[in-house]
XYZ file of C-alpha atoms in Angstrom:
381
model
C -12.477 -25.657 44.410
C -12.665 -21.930 43.646
C -9.199 -22.057 42.095
C -10.227 -25.020 39.948
C -13.370 -23.198 38.846
C -11.349 -20.070 37.984
C -8.828 -22.130 36.032
C -11.588 -23.888 34.065
C -13.301 -20.566 33.358
C -10.102 -18.936 32.068
C -9.350 -22.018 29.971
C -12.847 -21.823 28.477
C -12.442 -18.125 27.660
C -9.003 -18.728 26.100
C -10.186 -21.671 24.031
C -13.304 -19.795 22.925
C -11.178 -16.838 21.838
C -8.733 -19.008 19.917
C -11.592 -20.911 18.293
C -13.339 -17.678 17.343
C -10.174 -16.350 15.739
C -9.540 -19.588 13.892
C -13.044 -19.430 12.462
C -12.878 -15.903 11.096
C -12.074 -17.278 7.641
C -12.930 -20.996 7.939
C -13.349 -21.524 4.199
C -10.145 -19.816 3.084
C -7.044 -21.907 2.563
C -4.931 -19.060 3.941
C -5.196 -15.440 4.949
C -3.600 -12.471 6.675
C -4.793 -9.300 8.355
C -2.130 -6.583 8.505
C -2.096 -3.089 9.989
C -0.681 -1.074 7.140
C 1.445 1.621 8.800
C 3.469 -0.796 10.930
C 3.143 -4.027 8.948
C 1.981 -5.769 12.132
C 0.115 -9.032 11.554
C -3.162 -9.026 13.505
C -4.393 -12.391 12.244
C -2.919 -15.195 10.188
C -3.947 -18.543 8.780
C -1.364 -20.606 6.884
C 0.227 -17.299 5.906
C 3.358 -18.863 4.353
C 1.671 -21.620 2.345
C 2.653 -21.313 -1.325
C -0.413 -21.029 -3.521
C -1.674 -19.775 -6.859
C -2.867 -16.185 -6.427
C -4.581 -15.502 -9.754
C -4.975 -11.829 -10.701
C -3.668 -10.620 -7.359
C -0.409 -11.043 -9.277
C -1.272 -7.786 -11.029
C -0.560 -5.792 -7.853
C 3.175 -6.105 -8.489
C 2.606 -4.993 -12.097
C 0.685 -1.982 -10.790
C 3.607 -1.054 -8.541
C 5.981 -1.083 -11.511
C 3.589 0.991 -13.633
C 3.237 3.600 -10.879
C 7.001 3.739 -10.375
C 7.445 4.368 -14.107
C 4.939 7.214 -13.874
C 6.774 8.681 -10.890
C 10.206 8.513 -12.498
C 8.996 10.074 -15.753
C 9.277 7.031 -17.992
C 5.513 7.078 -18.483
C 2.761 9.681 -18.422
C -0.925 9.087 -17.812
C -1.835 10.588 -21.174
C 0.661 8.537 -23.197
C -1.033 6.407 -25.818
C -0.098 2.709 -25.943
C -0.744 0.537 -28.999
C -2.007 -2.988 -28.280
C -0.009 -5.807 -29.872
C -1.537 -9.013 -31.205
C -0.064 -10.744 -28.161
C -1.857 -8.384 -25.791
C -5.165 -8.467 -27.642
C -5.044 -12.266 -27.779
C -5.017 -12.726 -24.026
C -7.943 -14.695 -22.639
C -9.640 -14.502 -19.276
C -10.686 -11.132 -17.847
C -10.186 -8.426 -20.455
C -11.316 -5.088 -21.853
C -11.308 -6.557 -25.382
C -8.385 -4.654 -26.850
C -8.067 -5.045 -30.601
C -4.685 -5.466 -32.276
C -3.440 -1.989 -33.104
C -5.964 -0.294 -30.814
C -4.611 2.778 -29.053
C -5.438 3.529 -25.423
C -3.979 5.857 -22.813
C -1.978 4.607 -19.865
C -4.700 6.000 -17.595
C -7.430 3.948 -19.251
C -5.273 0.826 -19.344
C -4.678 1.247 -15.600
C -8.446 1.506 -15.112
C -8.831 -1.753 -16.981
C -6.147 -3.490 -14.913
C -7.389 -2.240 -11.559
C -11.155 -2.385 -11.967
C -11.683 -5.164 -14.505
C -8.498 -7.170 -13.821
C -7.874 -7.029 -17.566
C -5.190 -9.422 -18.798
C -4.933 -7.708 -22.196
C -4.364 -4.286 -20.592
C -1.718 -5.730 -18.261
C 0.231 -7.298 -21.118
C -0.017 -4.097 -23.167
C 1.539 -2.140 -20.295
C 4.157 -4.838 -19.701
C 5.248 -4.629 -23.340
C 5.323 -0.839 -23.227
C 7.589 -0.792 -20.170
C 9.887 -3.745 -20.877
C 9.447 -4.609 -24.536
C 8.158 -8.116 -23.880
C 6.054 -9.782 -21.218
C 8.995 -12.069 -20.396
C 11.264 -9.101 -19.660
C 8.528 -7.496 -17.559
C 8.054 -10.678 -15.526
C 11.770 -10.624 -14.755
C 11.284 -7.077 -13.497
C 8.337 -8.248 -11.375
C 10.456 -10.918 -9.703
C 13.242 -8.417 -9.049
C 10.721 -6.050 -7.475
C 9.369 -8.889 -5.330
C 12.845 -9.555 -3.959
C 13.444 -5.857 -3.274
C 10.241 -5.747 -1.190
C 11.540 -8.694 0.826
C 9.340 -11.497 -0.477
C 10.741 -14.956 0.217
C 8.000 -17.254 -1.069
C 6.931 -15.719 -4.365
C 7.758 -16.546 -7.984
C 5.988 -15.053 -10.999
C 5.886 -16.756 -14.397
C 3.560 -14.279 -16.098
C 2.192 -10.797 -15.450
C -1.502 -11.699 -15.413
C -1.819 -14.436 -12.801
C -3.190 -17.032 -15.224
C -2.472 -20.540 -13.955
C 1.061 -21.660 -14.787
C 3.367 -24.233 -13.220
C 5.734 -22.603 -10.728
C 3.743 -19.353 -10.407
C 2.914 -18.873 -6.732
C 2.917 -16.616 -3.707
C 1.587 -16.607 -0.129
C -0.956 -14.647 1.867
C 1.837 -12.913 3.770
C 3.781 -11.992 0.637
C 0.571 -10.687 -0.938
C 0.052 -8.481 2.119
C 3.571 -7.096 1.726
C 2.904 -6.378 -1.957
C -0.360 -4.646 -1.042
C 1.458 -2.571 1.581
C 3.986 -1.468 -1.025
C 1.273 -0.742 -3.584
C -0.726 1.569 -1.318
C 2.421 3.570 -0.561
C 1.802 4.886 -4.089
C -1.340 6.821 -3.186
C -2.319 7.351 -6.834
C -3.573 3.745 -6.872
C -6.632 4.799 -4.883
C -7.775 6.974 -7.776
C -8.406 3.720 -9.632
C -9.049 1.103 -6.936
C -11.679 3.059 -4.981
C -14.028 3.605 -7.946
C -16.951 1.209 -8.265
C -17.859 1.955 -11.891
C -16.441 3.890 -14.829
C -16.197 3.780 -18.625
C -13.610 3.214 -21.356
C -13.817 4.340 -24.995
C -16.278 7.016 -23.893
C -16.269 8.972 -27.160
C -16.648 5.958 -29.437
C -19.405 3.599 -30.536
C -17.757 0.915 -28.394
C -18.284 2.601 -25.014
C -17.260 0.017 -22.421
C -18.736 -0.138 -18.918
C -16.316 -1.031 -16.125
C -17.567 -2.400 -12.808
C -15.007 -2.986 -10.098
C -14.533 -6.683 -9.369
C -13.934 -5.651 -5.738
C -17.501 -5.146 -4.497
C -16.317 -4.137 -1.041
C -15.413 -0.638 -2.254
C -19.146 -0.074 -2.489
C -20.468 -2.169 0.376
C -17.839 -2.008 3.160
C -17.245 1.197 5.106
C -13.797 2.626 4.412
C -12.825 0.123 1.689
C -10.916 1.751 -1.177
C -9.036 -1.128 -2.827
C -7.404 -3.337 -3.815
C -7.438 -6.462 -6.050
C -9.442 -9.620 -6.651
C -8.539 -12.836 -8.418
C -9.932 -16.116 -9.698
C -8.631 -19.073 -11.665
C -9.536 -22.747 -11.522
C -6.334 -23.430 -9.608
C -6.304 -20.421 -7.285
C -10.071 -20.348 -6.633
C -11.420 -17.022 -5.340
C -8.835 -14.658 -3.858
C -8.888 -11.105 -2.598
C -6.711 -8.303 -1.276
C -8.756 -5.550 0.355
C -7.612 -2.396 2.098
C -9.857 -0.153 4.156
C -9.314 2.879 6.362
C -11.369 3.982 9.343
C -10.358 6.795 11.661
C -6.552 6.596 11.730
C -6.219 2.880 10.986
C -5.678 1.301 7.575
C -5.951 -2.483 7.359
C -4.939 -4.921 4.624
C -6.898 -8.180 4.429
C -5.827 -11.125 2.272
C -7.840 -14.293 1.665
C -6.764 -17.092 -0.685
C -8.451 -20.241 -1.966
C -12.114 -19.459 -1.279
C -14.756 -21.611 -2.999
C -17.009 -18.772 -4.156
C -16.949 -15.037 -4.663
C -19.783 -14.576 -2.172
C -17.949 -16.435 0.600
C -14.702 -14.644 -0.280
C -16.363 -11.251 0.146
C -18.090 -12.242 3.388
C -14.989 -13.695 5.026
C -12.858 -10.739 3.991
C -15.364 -8.438 5.695
C -15.275 -10.645 8.804
C -11.495 -10.354 8.827
C -11.651 -6.570 8.586
C -14.360 -6.394 11.273
C -12.123 -8.406 13.573
C -9.359 -5.833 13.203
C -11.570 -2.789 13.636
C -13.368 -4.273 16.645
C -10.199 -5.097 18.595
C -7.530 -2.629 17.502
C -6.966 1.099 17.160
C -4.247 3.380 15.832
C -3.321 6.572 17.640
C -2.245 9.410 15.368
C 0.788 11.004 17.023
C 1.554 13.415 14.182
C 0.097 13.870 10.716
C 2.493 14.110 7.776
C 1.142 17.666 7.391
C 2.079 18.620 10.976
C 5.257 20.621 11.475
C 7.522 18.894 14.004
C 10.281 21.503 14.198
C 12.773 23.609 12.246
C 16.380 23.129 11.239
C 19.091 25.682 10.450
C 20.842 25.521 7.082
C 24.012 27.477 6.423
C 24.624 29.130 3.043
C 21.091 28.363 1.877
C 18.244 30.424 0.448
C 16.514 30.104 3.821
C 18.297 30.083 7.166
C 15.615 27.982 8.795
C 13.150 25.589 7.271
C 10.150 23.740 8.661
C 10.391 19.970 8.985
C 7.589 17.416 8.608
C 7.190 13.640 8.993
C 7.575 11.719 5.752
C 4.401 9.839 6.667
C 1.744 9.906 9.358
C 3.240 8.878 12.698
C 0.888 6.288 14.140
C 0.983 3.809 17.020
C -0.976 0.530 16.938
C -2.638 -0.764 20.085
C -5.646 -2.686 21.348
C -8.810 -0.731 22.066
C -8.622 -1.942 25.669
C -5.190 -0.318 26.122
C -4.883 2.882 28.141
C -4.004 5.919 26.018
C -0.318 6.892 26.193
C 1.327 10.240 25.548
C 4.246 10.087 23.138
C 7.226 12.427 22.892
C 8.738 13.616 19.620
C 12.479 14.189 19.237
C 14.023 15.560 16.019
C 17.608 14.696 15.137
C 19.209 16.556 12.228
C 21.466 14.618 9.853
C 24.234 15.793 7.532
C 23.103 16.835 4.068
C 24.234 18.989 1.171
C 22.345 21.793 -0.533
C 20.586 22.233 -2.886
C 17.716 20.166 -1.486
C 14.579 19.118 -3.300
C 11.130 18.988 -1.771
C 10.783 15.685 0.060
C 14.498 15.402 0.899
C 15.384 13.720 4.178
C 16.988 16.138 6.631
C 16.644 14.271 9.896
C 15.042 11.512 11.911
C 11.973 11.809 14.112
C 12.187 9.657 17.232
C 8.891 8.697 18.877
C 9.283 7.859 22.555
C 7.158 6.678 25.445
C 9.187 8.084 28.306
C 12.747 6.883 27.651
C 11.613 3.982 25.490
C 11.954 4.456 21.731
C 8.803 3.306 19.957
C 9.592 4.027 16.305
C 11.561 6.212 13.886
C 10.240 8.194 10.930
C 12.183 10.188 8.346
C 11.981 13.964 8.667
C 11.602 15.790 5.359
C 11.218 19.293 3.950
C 8.216 20.405 1.906
C 9.970 22.928 -0.340
C 13.072 23.260 -2.493
C 16.140 24.849 -0.858
C 18.789 26.414 -3.087
C 22.391 27.302 -2.373
C 23.059 31.021 -1.940
C 25.026 32.868 -4.609
C 28.281 34.519 -3.602
C 26.903 38.078 -3.575
C 23.859 37.140 -1.503
C 26.099 35.200 0.873
C 28.350 38.250 1.366
C 25.347 40.508 1.971
C 23.896 38.111 4.538
C 27.248 37.870 6.319
C 27.538 41.683 6.480
C 23.974 41.884 7.791
C 24.777 39.371 10.525
C 27.883 41.327 11.541
C 26.005 44.638 11.718
C 23.187 43.078 13.724
C 25.596 41.482 16.161
C 24.625 37.921 15.226
C 28.138 37.233 13.932
C 31.117 38.454 15.925
């Protein structure tokens, strides 16, 4: 009898837990909660269902814009001229006029905060010449990230036959987007202005209200069309843990916001991330022959974190640095090794080891002088 009672009790607890999880986002057609550093899925609902995703599409456009900034093809102060095609876009917009000139920085504000279709097309045409060519680039980028259930037909997310993605693919796009930390300069701001020094000063209010009302929220993108309904990608960081929450197909903006917050609360209530090493923490030194410095400090490329449940016992992790072959000169950020994170003899994860300064090759005279110094000091026999 006691065994039967125990079995029924455990079954009740299990069923209650499953039911509670299933009801985190009852009104959403699909959704995902991801821990950002590891990509671990903490919650899912119909994560691979192909759906319209509205302006969440613009996250892939934002990635391409940021990459063009990073590789020098664009600068934030460059002025872009709006075409008639860009200014004629409907839906969400910042009301660009044909021939109007606006900086890349302000266009990015419009895309990120106001989900502006006209600003997105203007940037697409600047980068690729035409929106069609830019959309091809978007689909190529999607494949490079590893998306398997995403096809883009335009750069804005306006409803179009054959334009779709999934909650899981959107989470992967969001994860890639936040790896470009500059995005937070735009996505975390609740309000700002465009055309400040003109008679047409334009007030921007972030369509993502959670950046103001949810602790730790600093992005990322909202969306709405008749076909997609209300969608949202939100990222938030508390303590050492960054989460990415995706909800698709909500019936109202109010419900979308509420269920996204419920999804984030679920993650923060149950899970934690231990910070093993910050990306600013030195993890060791390596020796470099024939270089401007004989030894150089080594750092993790990114924060080294370990995901676990809050009920888990804390574990001590060991760090092991393995140097790889490389050639000098080396630029700041170059990979010089691999950091192995271990729990005892068990390998938990690997992170690239990088340098935080440029290393040049020694000139012949300096090399000879160093060699003579080593001989005289007894370091080289």
